[in-house]
Coordinates of C-alpha atoms and ligand atoms in Angstrom, one line a residue:
M1301 CA -5.3 -1.0 -2.2
I1302 CA -7.0 2.2 -1.4
Y1303 CA -9.6 3.6 -3.8
A1304 CA -10.7 7.1 -3.1
A1305 CA -13.3 9.1 -5.1
N1306 CA -13.3 12.9 -5.0
F1307 CA -16.6 14.1 -6.5
K1308 CA -15.4 17.8 -6.3
T1309 CA -18.4 20.0 -7.2
N1310 CA -20.3 17.2 -8.8
H1311 CA -23.3 15.1 -7.8
T1312 CA -26.3 16.3 -5.7
R1313 CA -27.5 14.9 -2.4
Q1314 CA -30.0 12.7 -4.2
S1315 CA -27.5 11.4 -6.8
T1316 CA -24.9 10.7 -4.1
K1317 CA -27.5 8.7 -2.2
T1318 CA -28.3 6.6 -5.3
Y1319 CA -24.6 6.2 -6.0
L1320 CA -23.7 5.0 -2.5
E1321 CA -26.6 2.6 -2.4
T1322 CA -25.4 1.0 -5.7
L1323 CA -21.8 1.0 -4.4
A1324 CA -22.7 -0.6 -1.1
Q1325 CA -24.3 -3.5 -3.1
K1326 CA -21.2 -3.9 -5.3
L1327 CA -18.8 -3.8 -2.4
A1328 CA -20.6 -6.3 -0.4
D1329 CA -18.1 -8.9 -1.6
K1330 CA -15.0 -6.8 -2.2
R1331 CA -11.5 -7.9 -1.3
T1332 CA -11.1 -7.3 2.4
E1333 CA -7.7 -5.7 2.2
D1334 CA -9.1 -2.9 0.1
R1335 CA -10.4 0.4 1.4
V1336 CA -12.8 2.6 -0.4
F1337 CA -13.4 6.3 0.4
I1338 CA -16.0 8.7 -1.1
F1339 CA -15.7 12.5 -0.8
P1340 CA -19.0 13.9 -1.9
P1341 CA -19.8 17.7 -1.9
A1342 CA -20.7 19.1 1.5
T1343 CA -24.4 19.2 0.8
A1344 CA -24.5 15.4 0.3
L1345 CA -22.8 14.5 3.6
D1346 CA -24.9 12.2 5.7
S1347 CA -24.6 9.0 7.7
Y1348 CA -24.3 6.3 5.0
S1349 CA -23.7 2.7 5.7
G1350 CA -21.7 0.4 3.4
N1351 CA -18.3 -1.0 2.9
F1352 CA -16.8 2.4 2.4
T1353 CA -15.8 5.5 4.3
V1354 CA -17.4 8.9 3.5
G1355 CA -15.2 11.9 4.1
A1356 CA -15.4 15.7 3.7
Q1357 CA -13.6 17.5 0.8
N1358 CA -12.9 20.4 3.1
A1359 CA -13.9 22.0 6.4
Y1360 CA -12.9 25.0 8.4
P1361 CA -10.7 24.3 11.5
T1362 CA -13.3 25.2 14.1
Q1363 CA -15.9 23.5 16.2
N1364 CA -18.4 26.1 15.1
G1365 CA -18.5 29.9 14.9
A1366 CA -18.8 32.9 12.6
F1367 CA -17.2 31.6 9.4
T1368 CA -19.7 32.4 6.7
G1369 CA -20.0 29.7 4.1
E1370 CA -17.9 27.2 5.9
I1371 CA -18.6 24.0 7.8
G1372 CA -16.8 22.9 10.9
L1373 CA -16.4 20.0 13.2
E1374 CA -19.9 20.2 14.6
Q1375 CA -21.4 19.8 11.1
L1376 CA -19.2 16.8 10.4
E1377 CA -19.8 15.1 13.7
E1378 CA -23.6 15.2 13.1
F1379 CA -22.9 12.4 10.5
G1380 CA -20.0 10.7 12.2
I1381 CA -17.6 11.9 9.6
K1382 CA -14.0 11.5 10.7
T1383 CA -12.2 11.7 7.4
I1384 CA -11.1 14.7 5.4
L1385 CA -9.1 15.8 2.3
I1386 CA -6.6 18.5 3.0
G1387 CA -4.3 20.4 0.6
H1388 CA -6.0 19.6 -2.7
S1389 CA -4.4 21.6 -5.5
E1390 CA -7.7 23.1 -6.5
R1391 CA -8.1 24.6 -3.0
R1392 CA -4.5 25.7 -3.0
E1393 CA -5.0 27.3 -6.4
Y1394 CA -8.6 28.6 -6.6
L1395 CA -9.3 29.1 -2.9
K1396 CA -5.8 30.5 -2.3
E1397 CA -5.0 28.2 0.5
D1398 CA -1.3 28.7 1.3
Q1399 CA 0.8 26.2 3.2
E1400 CA 0.2 28.0 6.5
T1401 CA -3.6 27.6 6.1
V1402 CA -3.2 24.0 5.0
V1403 CA -1.0 23.3 8.1
T1404 CA -3.6 24.9 10.4
K1405 CA -6.3 22.7 9.0
Y1406 CA -4.1 19.6 9.2
T1407 CA -3.0 20.2 12.7
Y1408 CA -6.6 20.9 13.8
F1409 CA -8.1 17.8 12.2
M1410 CA -5.2 15.6 13.4
A1411 CA -5.8 16.8 17.0
H1412 CA -9.4 15.7 16.5
G1413 CA -8.4 12.2 15.4
F1414 CA -9.4 12.5 11.7
E1415 CA -8.1 10.3 9.0
I1416 CA -6.5 12.7 6.6
I1417 CA -5.8 12.3 2.9
Y1418 CA -3.2 15.0 2.5
C1419 CA -2.7 16.1 -1.2
I1420 CA 0.5 17.4 -2.8
G1421 CA 1.4 18.0 -6.4
E1422 CA 3.5 20.1 -8.7
P1423 CA 2.4 22.4 -11.6
L1424 CA 3.7 21.7 -15.2
E1425 CA 6.5 24.2 -15.2
V1426 CA 8.0 22.5 -12.1
R1427 CA 7.8 19.1 -13.7
E1428 CA 9.4 20.5 -16.8
A1429 CA 12.3 21.9 -14.7
G1430 CA 13.3 18.3 -13.8
E1431 CA 13.3 15.8 -10.9
K1432 CA 15.2 18.0 -8.5
A1433 CA 12.7 20.8 -8.9
V1434 CA 9.8 18.4 -8.4
A1435 CA 11.3 17.0 -5.2
D1436 CA 12.0 20.4 -3.8
Y1437 CA 8.4 21.6 -4.6
L1438 CA 6.7 18.5 -3.2
L1439 CA 8.8 18.4 -0.1
S1440 CA 8.0 22.0 0.6
Q1441 CA 4.3 20.9 0.8
F1442 CA 5.3 18.7 3.7
E1443 CA 6.5 21.7 5.7
G1444 CA 4.6 22.0 9.0
I1445 CA 2.9 18.6 8.4
D1446 CA 3.4 15.9 11.0
L1447 CA 4.3 13.0 8.7
S1448 CA 4.3 10.6 11.7
Y1449 CA 0.6 10.9 12.2
E1450 CA -0.8 7.3 12.1
K1451 CA -4.0 8.3 10.4
L1452 CA -2.3 10.1 7.5
I1453 CA -2.6 9.0 3.9
V1454 CA -0.6 11.1 1.3
A1455 CA -2.0 11.6 -2.2
Y1456 CA 0.5 12.6 -5.0
E1457 CA -1.5 14.4 -7.7
P1458 CA 0.5 16.2 -10.3
I1459 CA -1.6 19.3 -11.3
W1460 CA -0.9 18.9 -15.0
A1461 CA -2.5 15.4 -14.8
I1462 CA -5.7 16.4 -13.1
G1463 CA -8.7 16.4 -15.3
T1464 CA -6.6 16.5 -18.4
G1465 CA -6.9 12.9 -19.4
R1466 CA -3.1 12.8 -19.4
S1467 CA -1.9 10.7 -16.5
A1468 CA 1.7 10.8 -15.4
T1469 CA 3.7 8.0 -17.0
V1470 CA 4.5 4.8 -15.0
E1471 CA 8.1 6.0 -14.8
E1472 CA 7.2 9.5 -13.5
I1473 CA 4.9 7.9 -10.9
A1474 CA 7.4 5.3 -9.8
S1475 CA 10.3 7.8 -9.4
T1476 CA 8.2 10.4 -7.6
H1477 CA 6.7 7.9 -5.3
A1478 CA 10.2 6.5 -4.5
M1479 CA 11.4 10.0 -3.7
L1480 CA 8.4 10.6 -1.5
R1481 CA 8.7 7.3 0.2
S1482 CA 12.3 8.0 1.2
N1483 CA 10.9 11.0 3.1
M1484 CA 7.9 9.5 4.8
D1485 CA 6.4 6.1 5.7
R1486 CA 2.6 6.4 5.2
P1487 CA 0.3 5.0 2.5
L1488 CA 0.8 6.9 -0.8
L1489 CA -1.9 7.3 -3.4
Y1490 CA -1.5 8.6 -7.0
G1491 CA -4.1 10.8 -8.5
G1492 CA -4.5 12.5 -11.9
S1493 CA -6.5 11.0 -14.8
V1494 CA -6.8 7.6 -13.2
K1495 CA -9.5 5.6 -15.1
P1496 CA -10.5 2.1 -15.9
A1497 CA -8.1 2.0 -18.9
N1498 CA -5.0 2.7 -16.8
I1499 CA -5.9 1.5 -13.3
K1500 CA -4.1 -1.8 -13.5
E1501 CA -0.8 -0.4 -14.7
I1502 CA -1.0 2.3 -12.0
T1503 CA -1.8 0.1 -9.1
A1504 CA 0.9 -2.3 -10.2
I1505 CA 3.6 0.3 -9.7
N1506 CA 5.9 -0.3 -6.8
G1507 CA 5.2 2.3 -4.1
V1508 CA 1.6 3.0 -5.1
D1509 CA -0.8 2.0 -2.3
G1510 CA -3.9 3.3 -4.1
V1511 CA -5.5 6.0 -6.2
L1512 CA -7.5 9.2 -5.7
V1513 CA -9.9 9.5 -8.6
G1514 CA -11.9 12.6 -9.8
S1515 CA -13.7 12.4 -13.2
A1516 CA -13.7 8.6 -13.6
S1517 CA -15.2 8.2 -10.1
L1518 CA -18.4 10.1 -10.9
D1519 CA -20.0 7.2 -12.5
V1520 CA -20.5 4.3 -10.1
E1521 CA -20.0 1.7 -12.8
S1522 CA -16.7 3.2 -13.8
F1523 CA -15.5 3.5 -10.2
S1524 CA -16.4 0.0 -9.3
E1525 CA -14.8 -1.3 -12.4
M1526 CA -11.5 0.2 -11.1
I1527 CA -12.0 -1.3 -7.6
F1528 CA -12.6 -4.8 -9.1
A1529 CA -10.0 -4.5 -11.9
Ligands
13P1870 P1 -9.1 13.5 -12.2 O1 -9.2 12.0 -11.9 O2 -10.4 14.1 -12.8 O3 -7.9 13.8 -13.0 O4 -9.0 14.3 -10.8 C1 -8.0 13.9 -9.9 C2 -8.2 14.6 -8.6 O5 -7.9 15.8 -8.5 C3 -8.7 13.8 -7.5 O6 -8.6 14.5 -6.3

């Protein structure tokens, strides 16, 4: 299983350090087939060691240059970071990243050998329009994305389930993952209100290779509880 923690705009450099020290101790004896990823905010990126991989939540597709407020490859390489989240719904929605921008980032970081967790997910009105509408919407987020990239992990995160406490149902996750699987052959995570109370039923679903967790990952005890559930 893959367990990924997306801190979003939470935690400081200091609290991330404390979190990762605790996590490193807890993971010392974790199941070897599991992989753990942590995506702290950009100010907390550093060269950490432990049985986990630290990645960037975002970066600009450039080595360096005049892109005020952004970080590029050079800033990630300083810490040996070779993993990135691309396409998160919050960036698509609040930062107005359209599919073309997302594809540019994807193509750039793929060319530089990054492991990419590529996020897709539909808004509530699309879910309410039925399975065909959901499939059309999600598959449109694959446009321009090289799905044969061997370091790609896909994360399905229905927007209406993010930060709402309301996870998708087991049936919704199973049918959506089955549809996605028939269109690609890479590890597939589910994200959206995953927490200790529902981790076991979610990871037990056929076609779920892991989870991408926001709120319930912010506390190291809660996140480790999920890893060891
Ligand atoms: P929550 O776990 O807070 O719903 O967030 C999910 C998410 O967006 C992870 O990327």
